[in-house]
């Protein structure tokens, strides 16, 4: 599936039997009364641009030279293809004197000639027929439970590598579920909607100024809007698991969580992704009223994409406080000015109401809570609210705790041609990264440590919760080729294992974490497991964090693994003398802390761990003493 495009038959010749390979391709491409051909041949190439992409750069240059196209030195492949296509579409001097009834037909004939010239250079070609490819994609989805699109890499390759012993997966009980898909029609519809969502994602990655692509994406959303509205209506009529939401109740309602996760494999889930991307197209096209309607429809349901609700609230607040509010109040006069002021106040009050609604929504994560809390206080300031009018809520989080800063100086290597992270003179003038430079400075202060970034905390989490992660639940461990359960990073992960997670957190607090890490390290060493870096030794993992702080960190990861598995401080340091650990976030010149990094620093400081922000600057330390 990864190589779904055209393949030269000559490259399939592994054992030197050219005739056998070619005959096999012809046999597979034969159409009979009972079945369609399994593969297609070069005779079915109709797109001249697609044909040109099959040629190597030397072949393209040779073709261009044969067609009289010059000045190809140092030209990239795309430019040469464009020049050949342009030349093929132009009529020759002789053709102007010929009587042609249809110029479009003559252009098509010239492009057909070009395709034949290309296939003459490539030799016989073969690729899976669209129907065959679609069948494999559907089988892939049903077996591996993950969608794949033509040209993508996929788990089938991983399964082959595991079968021949190149990689190894953890040992767990495969609990194949047979009710993830309601019917064959659901599988087909789900797959088709996923492909629409994927195409919308590609269009959405275009620059904002590429309005045609965003308009195309918006049109794709409009084609599915009625389907979404009908689906939401049908959800409202259901009173069973669809109306029950995930809660941090402590009751361990795993059934609701499992039902929520299995809903991921329904057409409604794929529709929700399409609708969410439709909102982004409306934003890029500055259709703010349309965007507001789309966001409201997403927030009106709790069946899908609960982890995105914080982002939707943030955008909705911004719409009402900035884009949908009245403009140019100062230029208005008399009654118009009073009306505009009243409308502005109403817009700000609406935005504040959305903030309150978000604070009471338990599915809004830590990062969004910080942003929404600040947005609400800013709105209340604009509304001139008194102190006793400010909304109070236990989830309001305005400021993160700040870590002390330490400045380190070094010599930066200036290379104008270099892209990416900066390089600095390290020990013995060996070029190093800004993090390595900082690590050497801390080692001179008596610390031992490593530049681990997120791998230290994710390794600790996976080793501490190994048996919890690979606990057999319906629809999560469906094949033996998984480095993680299918719901890892999903909102349902915590809720479906809440009892097991809470029990493990208690064991960590009670000081049993070292034995758990050692046992799982020996049991799973070398296996492909989510988050685990086997380069980190067991001694390095057993650092002086302490049970209470370690449990707090793990609880955050268990609840929000997708968002919190990044942003952890760069350096993990410990001292055998003081038996204390310290985490350090390193920032080079002009670098700033991200919200995710600020949040992790706040979590660590709140739980009694030492954190510093190391600022690396150019210069000599002696000049700043």
Coordinates of C-alpha atoms in Angstrom, one line a residue:
X1 CA 0.0 0.0 0.0
X2 CA 2.9 2.3 0.7
X3 CA 4.0 2.1 -3.0
X4 CA 0.6 2.3 -4.6
X5 CA 1.9 4.4 -7.5
X6 CA 3.3 3.2 -10.8
X7 CA 6.2 0.8 -10.6
X8 CA 8.6 -0.1 -13.3
X9 CA 8.3 -3.8 -14.1
X10 CA 12.1 -3.9 -14.5
X11 CA 12.5 -3.1 -10.8
X12 CA 10.5 -6.1 -9.8
X13 CA 13.0 -8.4 -11.3
X14 CA 14.8 -9.8 -8.2
X15 CA 16.1 -13.1 -9.4
X16 CA 16.9 -12.3 -13.1
X17 CA 13.7 -13.8 -14.6
X18 CA 12.5 -10.9 -16.7
X19 CA 10.1 -13.0 -18.8
X20 CA 8.4 -14.5 -15.8
X21 CA 7.8 -11.1 -14.1
X22 CA 6.4 -9.5 -17.3
X23 CA 4.1 -12.5 -18.0
X24 CA 2.9 -12.4 -14.4
X25 CA 2.1 -8.7 -14.6
X26 CA 0.2 -9.3 -17.9
X27 CA -1.8 -12.2 -16.3
X28 CA -2.7 -10.1 -13.3
X29 CA -3.8 -7.3 -15.6
X30 CA -6.2 -9.5 -17.7
X31 CA -9.9 -8.7 -17.5
X32 CA -12.3 -11.6 -17.5
X33 CA -16.0 -12.0 -17.3
X34 CA -15.8 -12.9 -13.6
X35 CA -13.4 -10.3 -12.2
X36 CA -11.7 -7.0 -12.8
X37 CA -8.0 -6.9 -13.4
X38 CA -5.8 -7.0 -10.3
X39 CA -3.3 -4.5 -11.7
X40 CA -3.1 -1.8 -14.4
X41 CA -0.5 -1.4 -17.1
X42 CA 1.2 1.7 -18.6
X43 CA -1.5 1.8 -21.4
X44 CA -3.9 3.2 -18.8
X45 CA -1.9 6.3 -18.0
X46 CA -3.9 9.3 -19.1
X47 CA -2.4 12.1 -17.1
X48 CA 0.8 13.5 -18.8
X49 CA 1.9 15.3 -15.6
X50 CA 1.6 12.0 -13.7
X51 CA 3.6 10.3 -16.4
X52 CA 6.5 12.8 -16.2
X53 CA 6.8 12.3 -12.5
X54 CA 7.8 8.7 -13.3
X55 CA 11.1 9.8 -14.9
X56 CA 14.4 10.3 -13.2
X57 CA 16.1 13.7 -13.5
X58 CA 18.6 12.5 -16.3
X59 CA 15.6 11.0 -18.2
X60 CA 13.7 14.2 -18.0
X61 CA 16.7 16.2 -19.3
X62 CA 17.1 13.8 -22.2
X63 CA 13.4 14.0 -23.0
X64 CA 13.5 17.8 -22.8
X65 CA 16.6 18.0 -25.0
X66 CA 14.9 15.7 -27.6
X67 CA 11.9 18.1 -27.6
X68 CA 14.2 21.2 -28.2
X69 CA 13.9 22.6 -24.7
X70 CA 17.1 24.4 -23.6
X71 CA 18.6 26.1 -20.6
X72 CA 18.0 23.2 -18.2
X73 CA 21.2 23.5 -16.2
X74 CA 20.6 23.4 -12.4
X75 CA 16.8 23.3 -13.0
X76 CA 14.9 21.2 -10.4
X77 CA 12.7 18.3 -11.6
X78 CA 9.5 20.3 -11.1
X79 CA 10.7 23.1 -13.4
X80 CA 11.7 20.7 -16.2
X81 CA 8.3 18.9 -16.0
X82 CA 6.6 22.3 -16.3
X83 CA 8.7 23.3 -19.3
X84 CA 8.0 20.0 -21.1
X85 CA 4.2 20.3 -20.4
X86 CA 4.2 23.8 -21.6
X87 CA 6.0 22.9 -24.8
X88 CA 3.6 19.9 -25.4
X89 CA 0.6 22.1 -25.2
X90 CA 1.9 24.7 -27.7
X91 CA 1.1 24.2 -31.3
X92 CA 4.0 24.0 -33.8
X93 CA 4.4 26.4 -36.7
X94 CA 3.3 23.7 -39.2
X95 CA 0.2 22.9 -37.2
X96 CA -1.1 26.5 -37.7
X97 CA -1.5 25.7 -41.4
X98 CA -3.4 22.4 -40.8
X99 CA -7.2 22.4 -40.7
X100 CA -8.2 21.3 -37.2
X101 CA -11.8 21.2 -36.1
X102 CA -11.1 21.2 -32.4
X103 CA -8.0 22.8 -30.8
X104 CA -8.7 20.9 -27.5
X105 CA -8.5 17.6 -29.4
X106 CA -5.2 18.5 -31.0
X107 CA -3.8 19.5 -27.6
X108 CA -4.9 16.1 -26.1
X109 CA -3.3 14.3 -29.0
X110 CA 0.0 16.1 -28.3
X111 CA -0.2 15.2 -24.6
X112 CA -1.0 11.6 -25.6
X113 CA 2.2 11.6 -27.7
X114 CA 4.1 12.8 -24.7
X115 CA 2.8 10.0 -22.5
X116 CA 3.9 7.5 -25.1
X117 CA 7.4 9.0 -25.2
X118 CA 7.5 8.7 -21.4
X119 CA 6.4 5.1 -21.3
X120 CA 9.0 4.3 -24.0
X121 CA 11.7 5.5 -21.6
X122 CA 10.3 3.8 -18.5
X123 CA 9.5 0.4 -20.1
X124 CA 6.5 -1.6 -18.9
X125 CA 4.7 -0.2 -15.8
X126 CA 2.3 -1.7 -13.3
X127 CA 0.3 -0.6 -10.3
X128 CA -2.6 -2.0 -8.3
X129 CA -6.0 -1.2 -9.8
X130 CA -8.1 1.4 -7.8
X131 CA -10.6 -1.3 -6.9
X132 CA -7.8 -3.6 -5.6
X133 CA -6.2 -0.8 -3.7
X134 CA -9.5 0.2 -2.1
X135 CA -10.1 -3.4 -1.0
X136 CA -6.7 -3.6 0.7
X137 CA -7.3 -0.2 2.4
X138 CA -10.6 -1.5 3.7
X139 CA -9.1 -4.7 4.9
X140 CA -6.3 -2.7 6.5
X141 CA -8.8 -0.6 8.4
X142 CA -10.8 -3.6 9.6
X143 CA -7.8 -5.5 10.7
X144 CA -5.4 -2.9 12.1
X145 CA -8.2 -0.5 13.2
X146 CA -6.2 2.5 11.8
X147 CA -6.9 4.2 8.4
X148 CA -4.3 4.4 5.7
X149 CA -4.3 6.3 2.5
X150 CA -2.6 5.5 -0.7
X151 CA 1.1 6.4 -0.5
X152 CA 1.2 6.4 3.3
X153 CA 3.4 4.1 5.3
X154 CA 1.3 1.8 7.5
X155 CA 1.3 -1.0 10.2
X156 CA 1.4 -3.7 7.5
X157 CA 5.1 -3.0 7.1
X158 CA 5.6 -3.1 10.8
X159 CA 3.8 -6.5 11.0
X160 CA 6.2 -7.9 8.4
X161 CA 9.2 -6.6 10.3
X162 CA 7.9 -8.1 13.5
X163 CA 7.3 -11.5 11.7
X164 CA 10.9 -11.7 10.5
X165 CA 12.2 -10.6 13.9
X166 CA 13.5 -7.2 13.0
X167 CA 11.4 -5.5 15.8
X168 CA 9.7 -6.9 18.9
X169 CA 6.4 -5.8 20.5
X170 CA 5.3 -6.1 24.2
X171 CA 3.6 -9.3 25.4
X172 CA 0.0 -8.8 26.0
X173 CA -3.4 -10.6 25.6
X174 CA -4.9 -9.7 22.2
X175 CA -8.6 -9.1 22.8
X176 CA -10.0 -9.0 19.3
X177 CA -13.3 -7.2 19.3
X178 CA -15.9 -8.0 16.6
X179 CA -18.4 -5.3 17.2
X180 CA -16.4 -2.1 16.4
X181 CA -18.1 -1.7 13.1
X182 CA -21.9 -2.0 13.0
X183 CA -22.0 -3.2 9.4
X184 CA -20.2 -3.4 6.1
X185 CA -22.0 -0.2 5.0
X186 CA -20.7 1.6 8.1
X187 CA -17.1 0.5 7.2
X188 CA -17.4 1.9 3.7
X189 CA -19.0 5.2 4.8
X190 CA -16.5 5.6 7.6
X191 CA -13.6 5.0 5.3
X192 CA -15.0 7.5 2.7
X193 CA -15.5 10.2 5.3
X194 CA -12.0 9.7 6.7
X195 CA -10.7 10.2 3.1
X196 CA -12.7 13.5 2.9
X197 CA -11.2 14.6 6.2
X198 CA -7.7 13.7 5.1
X199 CA -8.1 15.7 1.9
X200 CA -9.5 18.7 3.9
X201 CA -6.4 18.4 6.2
X202 CA -4.2 18.7 3.2
X203 CA -6.0 21.8 1.9
X204 CA -6.0 23.3 5.4
X205 CA -2.2 23.2 5.6
X206 CA -2.0 25.7 2.7
X207 CA -1.1 29.3 3.4
X208 CA -3.9 31.6 4.4
X209 CA -3.4 33.6 1.2
X210 CA -4.1 30.5 -0.9
X211 CA -7.8 31.3 -0.7
X212 CA -8.8 28.9 -3.5
X213 CA -7.7 25.9 -1.5
X214 CA -9.5 27.1 1.6
X215 CA -12.7 27.8 -0.5
X216 CA -12.4 24.2 -1.8
X217 CA -12.1 22.9 1.7
X218 CA -15.1 25.0 2.8
X219 CA -17.2 23.6 -0.1
X220 CA -16.3 20.1 1.0
X221 CA -17.6 20.9 4.5
X222 CA -20.8 22.3 3.0
X223 CA -21.4 19.1 1.2
X224 CA -21.4 17.2 4.5
X225 CA -23.1 19.8 6.7
X226 CA -26.6 18.4 6.3
X227 CA -25.4 14.9 7.1
X228 CA -23.8 16.3 10.4
X229 CA -27.0 18.1 11.4
X230 CA -29.1 15.0 10.8
X231 CA -26.6 12.9 12.8
X232 CA -26.7 15.4 15.7
X233 CA -30.5 15.2 15.7
X234 CA -30.3 11.4 15.9
X235 CA -27.9 11.6 18.8
X236 CA -30.3 13.7 20.7
X237 CA -32.9 11.0 20.3
X238 CA -30.7 8.4 21.9
X239 CA -30.8 8.1 25.7
X240 CA -28.3 5.3 26.3
X241 CA -24.5 5.6 26.3
X242 CA -24.6 8.5 23.9
X243 CA -26.2 10.8 26.5
X244 CA -23.8 9.7 29.2
X245 CA -20.6 11.7 29.4
X246 CA -17.1 10.8 30.8
X247 CA -16.7 12.2 34.3
X248 CA -14.0 12.4 36.9
X249 CA -16.4 11.0 39.4
X250 CA -14.1 8.4 40.9
X251 CA -16.6 5.7 40.3
X252 CA -14.6 4.1 37.6
X253 CA -17.4 3.9 35.1
X254 CA -15.3 1.9 32.5
X255 CA -18.4 0.9 30.5
X256 CA -19.2 4.5 29.4
X257 CA -15.5 5.1 28.6
X258 CA -15.3 2.0 26.4
X259 CA -18.5 2.9 24.6
X260 CA -17.0 6.4 24.0
X261 CA -13.8 4.9 22.6
X262 CA -15.7 2.4 20.3
X263 CA -17.6 5.4 18.9
X264 CA -14.3 6.5 17.3
X265 CA -15.0 3.8 14.6
X266 CA -18.3 5.2 13.5
X267 CA -19.1 7.5 10.6
X268 CA -20.2 10.2 13.1
X269 CA -16.6 10.4 14.4
X270 CA -15.2 11.0 10.9
X271 CA -18.0 13.5 10.4
X272 CA -17.0 15.4 13.5
X273 CA -13.4 15.8 12.1
X274 CA -14.8 17.1 8.9
X275 CA -16.9 19.7 10.7
X276 CA -14.0 20.8 12.9
X277 CA -11.9 21.4 9.8
X278 CA -14.8 23.2 8.2
X279 CA -14.6 25.7 11.1
X280 CA -10.9 26.3 10.4
X281 CA -11.7 27.0 6.7
X282 CA -14.4 29.5 7.7
X283 CA -11.8 31.2 10.0
X284 CA -9.2 31.4 7.2
X285 CA -11.8 32.9 4.8
X286 CA -13.0 35.3 7.6
X287 CA -16.5 34.0 7.5
X288 CA -16.8 34.5 11.2
X289 CA -20.6 34.1 11.5
X290 CA -20.3 30.7 9.7
X291 CA -17.5 29.7 12.0
X292 CA -19.5 30.6 15.1
X293 CA -22.4 28.4 14.0
X294 CA -20.0 25.5 13.3
X295 CA -18.3 25.8 16.6
X296 CA -21.6 26.0 18.5
X297 CA -22.8 22.8 16.7
X298 CA -19.6 21.0 17.8
X299 CA -19.9 22.2 21.4
X300 CA -23.6 21.1 21.5
X301 CA -22.6 17.5 21.5
X302 CA -20.4 15.4 23.8
X303 CA -20.3 12.3 21.7
X304 CA -17.0 13.0 19.8
X305 CA -13.6 14.8 20.2
X306 CA -14.0 15.8 23.8
X307 CA -10.3 16.7 24.0
X308 CA -10.9 19.5 21.5
X309 CA -13.5 21.3 23.5
X310 CA -11.0 23.7 25.1
X311 CA -9.8 24.8 21.7
X312 CA -13.4 25.3 20.5
X313 CA -14.2 27.5 23.5
X314 CA -11.1 29.6 23.1
X315 CA -11.9 30.3 19.5
X316 CA -15.5 31.1 20.2
X317 CA -14.6 33.5 22.9
X318 CA -12.2 35.3 20.5
X319 CA -14.9 35.5 17.9
X320 CA -17.4 37.3 20.2
X321 CA -14.8 39.5 21.8
X322 CA -13.0 40.6 18.6
X323 CA -14.5 39.5 15.3
X324 CA -18.3 39.6 15.8
X325 CA -18.3 42.8 18.0
X326 CA -19.2 46.2 16.5
X327 CA -16.3 48.2 15.0
X328 CA -15.5 51.9 14.8
X329 CA -17.5 53.1 17.9
X330 CA -15.4 56.2 18.2
X331 CA -16.4 57.4 14.7
X332 CA -20.1 56.9 15.5
X333 CA -22.2 59.8 16.7
X334 CA -25.3 60.3 18.8
X335 CA -27.8 57.4 18.9
X336 CA -25.6 55.3 16.6
X337 CA -22.7 55.6 19.1
X338 CA -25.0 54.5 22.0
X339 CA -26.3 51.6 20.0
X340 CA -22.8 50.5 19.0
X341 CA -21.6 50.7 22.6
X342 CA -24.6 48.6 23.8
X343 CA -23.9 46.0 21.1
X344 CA -20.2 46.0 22.1
X345 CA -21.1 45.4 25.7
X346 CA -23.5 42.6 24.8
X347 CA -20.8 40.9 22.7
X348 CA -18.3 41.1 25.6
X349 CA -20.9 39.7 28.0
X350 CA -21.6 36.9 25.6
X351 CA -17.9 36.1 25.4
X352 CA -17.7 36.1 29.3
X353 CA -20.7 33.7 29.4
X354 CA -18.8 31.4 27.1
X355 CA -15.8 31.6 29.5
X356 CA -18.0 30.6 32.4
X357 CA -19.5 27.8 30.4
X358 CA -16.0 26.5 29.5
X359 CA -14.8 26.7 33.2
X360 CA -17.7 24.4 34.1
X361 CA -17.0 22.0 31.3
X362 CA -14.9 19.2 32.8
X363 CA -13.5 18.2 29.4
X364 CA -11.5 21.4 29.1
X365 CA -7.8 20.7 29.7
X366 CA -5.1 22.5 31.8
X367 CA -3.7 24.6 29.0
X368 CA -7.1 25.8 27.8
X369 CA -8.1 26.6 31.4
X370 CA -5.2 29.0 31.8
X371 CA -6.0 30.7 28.5
X372 CA -9.7 31.0 29.2
X373 CA -9.2 32.2 32.7
X374 CA -7.0 35.1 31.4
X375 CA -9.5 35.8 28.7
X376 CA -12.3 36.1 31.2
X377 CA -10.4 38.5 33.5
X378 CA -9.5 40.7 30.5
X379 CA -13.2 40.8 29.4
X380 CA -14.3 41.7 33.0
X381 CA -11.8 44.5 32.9
X382 CA -13.2 45.9 29.7
X383 CA -16.7 45.6 31.2
X384 CA -15.5 47.6 34.2
X385 CA -16.6 44.9 36.7
X386 CA -16.0 45.6 40.4
X387 CA -14.0 43.2 42.5
X388 CA -17.1 41.6 43.9
X389 CA -18.6 41.1 40.4
X390 CA -15.7 39.0 39.2
X391 CA -16.6 35.4 38.5
X392 CA -15.1 32.9 41.0
X393 CA -14.5 29.3 40.3
X394 CA -12.1 26.6 41.6
X395 CA -10.8 25.9 38.1
X396 CA -9.7 29.5 37.4
X397 CA -6.0 29.4 36.8
X398 CA -4.5 32.8 36.0
X399 CA -0.8 32.5 36.5
X400 CA 1.8 29.7 36.3
X401 CA 4.5 29.5 39.0
X402 CA 7.8 30.9 37.7
X403 CA 11.1 29.0 38.0
X404 CA 14.4 30.8 38.9
X405 CA 16.6 31.7 36.0
X406 CA 20.3 31.0 35.6
X407 CA 22.4 32.6 32.8
X408 CA 25.1 30.6 31.0
X409 CA 27.5 32.2 28.5
X410 CA 29.2 30.5 25.5
X411 CA 30.6 31.1 22.1
X412 CA 28.1 30.6 19.3
X413 CA 29.2 29.1 16.0
X414 CA 27.9 31.4 13.2
X415 CA 27.1 29.6 10.0
X416 CA 24.8 31.4 7.6
X417 CA 24.2 28.3 5.6
X418 CA 23.1 26.3 8.6
X419 CA 19.4 25.7 9.3
X420 CA 17.9 24.4 12.5
X421 CA 19.2 24.6 16.1
X422 CA 22.2 26.7 16.9
X423 CA 25.7 25.3 17.5
X424 CA 28.1 26.3 20.3
X425 CA 31.7 25.7 21.2
X426 CA 31.6 23.0 23.8
X427 CA 34.4 21.2 25.7
X428 CA 37.6 21.0 23.8
X429 CA 36.0 23.3 21.2
X430 CA 33.7 20.5 20.0
X431 CA 30.5 21.9 18.5
X432 CA 27.5 21.1 20.6
X433 CA 23.8 22.0 21.1
X434 CA 22.6 24.7 23.5
X435 CA 21.3 22.0 25.8
X436 CA 24.6 20.1 25.9
X437 CA 26.4 23.4 26.7
X438 CA 24.1 24.0 29.6
X439 CA 24.5 20.3 30.8
X440 CA 28.3 20.7 30.9
X441 CA 27.8 23.9 33.0
X442 CA 25.6 22.1 35.5
X443 CA 28.0 19.1 35.7
X444 CA 30.7 21.6 36.8
X445 CA 28.4 22.5 39.6
X446 CA 28.3 18.9 40.8
X447 CA 25.2 17.6 39.1
X448 CA 24.9 14.4 37.1
X449 CA 22.3 14.2 34.4
X450 CA 21.3 13.9 30.8
X451 CA 19.5 15.8 28.0
X452 CA 16.3 13.8 27.9
X453 CA 13.5 16.2 27.2
X454 CA 10.2 14.3 27.2
X455 CA 11.8 10.8 27.1
X456 CA 12.6 10.7 30.8
X457 CA 9.0 11.4 32.0
X458 CA 7.3 9.3 29.3
X459 CA 9.7 6.4 30.0
X460 CA 8.9 6.6 33.7
X461 CA 5.2 6.7 33.0
X462 CA 5.2 3.7 30.7
X463 CA 7.3 1.5 32.9
X464 CA 5.3 2.4 36.0
X465 CA 2.0 1.7 34.2
X466 CA 3.1 -1.1 31.8
X467 CA 0.4 -3.6 32.9
X468 CA -2.2 -0.8 33.0
X469 CA -1.4 0.4 29.5
X470 CA -1.6 -3.2 28.1
X471 CA -4.6 -4.1 30.1
X472 CA -7.0 -5.9 27.7
X473 CA -10.0 -3.8 27.0
X474 CA -12.5 -4.1 24.0
X475 CA -11.2 -2.4 20.9
X476 CA -7.8 -1.4 22.2
X477 CA -5.4 -4.4 21.8
X478 CA -6.8 -6.0 18.6
X479 CA -3.5 -7.1 17.0
X480 CA -0.2 -8.4 18.2
X481 CA 1.6 -5.6 16.4
X482 CA 0.9 -2.7 18.8
X483 CA 3.4 -0.6 20.8
X484 CA 0.4 1.0 22.6
X485 CA -3.3 0.5 22.9
X486 CA -5.4 2.1 20.2
X487 CA -6.9 4.6 22.7
X488 CA -3.6 5.8 24.0
X489 CA -3.8 9.6 24.1
X490 CA -7.6 9.5 23.7
X491 CA -9.9 11.0 26.3
X492 CA -11.2 7.5 27.2
X493 CA -7.8 6.1 28.2
X494 CA -8.0 7.4 31.8
X495 CA -11.7 6.8 32.3
X496 CA -11.6 3.2 31.0
X497 CA -8.8 2.3 33.4
X498 CA -9.6 4.7 36.3
X499 CA -9.7 2.0 39.0
X500 CA -6.3 0.5 37.9
X501 CA -4.7 3.9 37.5
X502 CA -5.8 5.1 40.9
X503 CA -4.5 1.9 42.5
X504 CA -1.1 2.2 40.8
X505 CA -0.9 5.9 41.9
X506 CA -1.4 4.8 45.5
X507 CA 1.4 2.2 45.2
X508 CA 3.7 4.9 43.8
X509 CA 2.9 7.2 46.8
X510 CA 3.5 4.3 49.2
X511 CA 7.1 4.0 47.8
X512 CA 6.7 0.9 45.6
X513 CA 7.7 2.7 42.4
X514 CA 11.3 1.4 42.3
X515 CA 10.3 -2.3 42.4
X516 CA 7.6 -1.6 39.7
X517 CA 10.1 0.1 37.4
X518 CA 12.8 -2.6 37.8
X519 CA 10.3 -5.4 37.2
X520 CA 8.8 -3.9 34.0
X521 CA 12.3 -2.8 32.8
X522 CA 13.5 -6.4 32.9
X523 CA 10.2 -7.8 31.6
X524 CA 9.9 -5.6 28.5
X525 CA 13.5 -4.6 27.7
X526 CA 13.9 -3.9 24.0
X527 CA 10.2 -4.1 23.1
X528 CA 8.6 -1.3 21.1
X529 CA 6.6 0.5 23.8
X530 CA 5.0 3.9 23.7
X531 CA 7.2 6.6 25.4
X532 CA 10.0 4.2 26.5
X533 CA 13.6 5.1 25.6
X534 CA 15.7 2.1 26.4
X535 CA 18.8 4.3 26.0
X536 CA 18.0 5.6 29.5
X537 CA 19.4 3.1 32.0
X538 CA 17.6 1.8 35.0
X539 CA 19.9 3.7 37.4
X540 CA 19.0 6.9 35.7
X541 CA 15.3 6.2 35.9
X542 CA 15.5 5.6 39.7
X543 CA 16.3 9.3 40.4
X544 CA 15.3 11.1 43.5
X545 CA 11.9 12.3 42.5
X546 CA 9.9 10.8 45.4
X547 CA 6.6 9.0 45.4
X548 CA 4.2 12.0 45.9
X549 CA 5.7 14.1 43.1
X550 CA 6.1 11.1 40.8
X551 CA 2.4 10.2 41.3
X552 CA 1.3 13.7 40.5
X553 CA 3.3 13.7 37.3
X554 CA 1.9 10.3 36.3
X555 CA -1.7 11.4 37.0
X556 CA -1.3 14.4 34.6
X557 CA 0.0 12.1 31.9
X558 CA -2.7 9.5 32.5
X559 CA -5.4 12.1 32.0
X560 CA -3.9 14.2 29.1
X561 CA -1.2 12.0 27.5
X562 CA -1.5 13.5 24.1
X563 CA -1.0 17.1 25.1
X564 CA 1.3 16.5 28.1
X565 CA 3.8 14.1 26.5
X566 CA 5.6 17.2 25.2
X567 CA 6.9 20.4 26.9
X568 CA 8.8 18.7 29.7
X569 CA 12.1 20.4 30.7
X570 CA 15.2 19.6 28.6
X571 CA 17.6 18.5 31.3
X572 CA 17.1 16.0 34.1
X573 CA 19.8 16.5 36.8
X574 CA 20.4 14.8 40.2
X575 CA 23.0 15.0 42.9
X576 CA 24.2 12.0 44.9
X577 CA 25.4 14.3 47.6
X578 CA 22.1 16.1 48.3
X579 CA 19.9 13.3 46.9
X580 CA 17.8 15.8 45.1
X581 CA 16.6 16.1 41.5
X582 CA 16.3 19.2 39.4
X583 CA 14.8 19.8 36.0
X584 CA 16.1 22.5 33.7
X585 CA 14.5 24.1 30.7
X586 CA 17.2 25.5 28.4
X587 CA 16.5 28.6 26.2
X588 CA 18.9 30.0 23.7
X589 CA 19.0 33.7 22.5
X590 CA 15.5 34.9 21.5
X591 CA 13.8 31.7 22.6
X592 CA 10.8 31.9 24.8
X593 CA 8.9 29.5 27.0
X594 CA 5.8 27.9 25.4
X595 CA 2.6 27.5 27.3
X596 CA 3.1 23.8 27.4
X597 CA 6.6 24.3 29.0
X598 CA 5.2 26.8 31.5
X599 CA 2.5 24.4 32.5
X600 CA 5.0 21.6 33.2
X601 CA 7.2 23.9 35.2
X602 CA 4.1 24.9 37.3
X603 CA 3.3 21.2 37.8
X604 CA 6.8 20.4 39.0
X605 CA 7.1 23.4 41.3
X606 CA 3.7 22.8 42.8
X607 CA 4.8 19.3 43.7
X608 CA 7.9 20.4 45.5
X609 CA 10.5 19.7 42.7
X610 CA 13.3 22.0 41.8
X611 CA 13.2 23.6 38.4
X612 CA 15.4 26.2 36.7
X613 CA 15.3 28.0 33.4
X614 CA 18.8 28.2 31.9
X615 CA 19.3 31.2 29.6
X616 CA 22.2 30.6 27.2
X617 CA 23.8 33.8 26.0
X618 CA 26.7 34.8 23.8
X619 CA 29.7 36.1 25.6
X620 CA 32.3 35.4 28.2
X621 CA 31.1 34.6 31.7
X622 CA 34.0 36.6 33.2
X623 CA 32.6 39.8 31.6
X624 CA 29.4 39.4 33.6
X625 CA 30.7 38.5 37.0

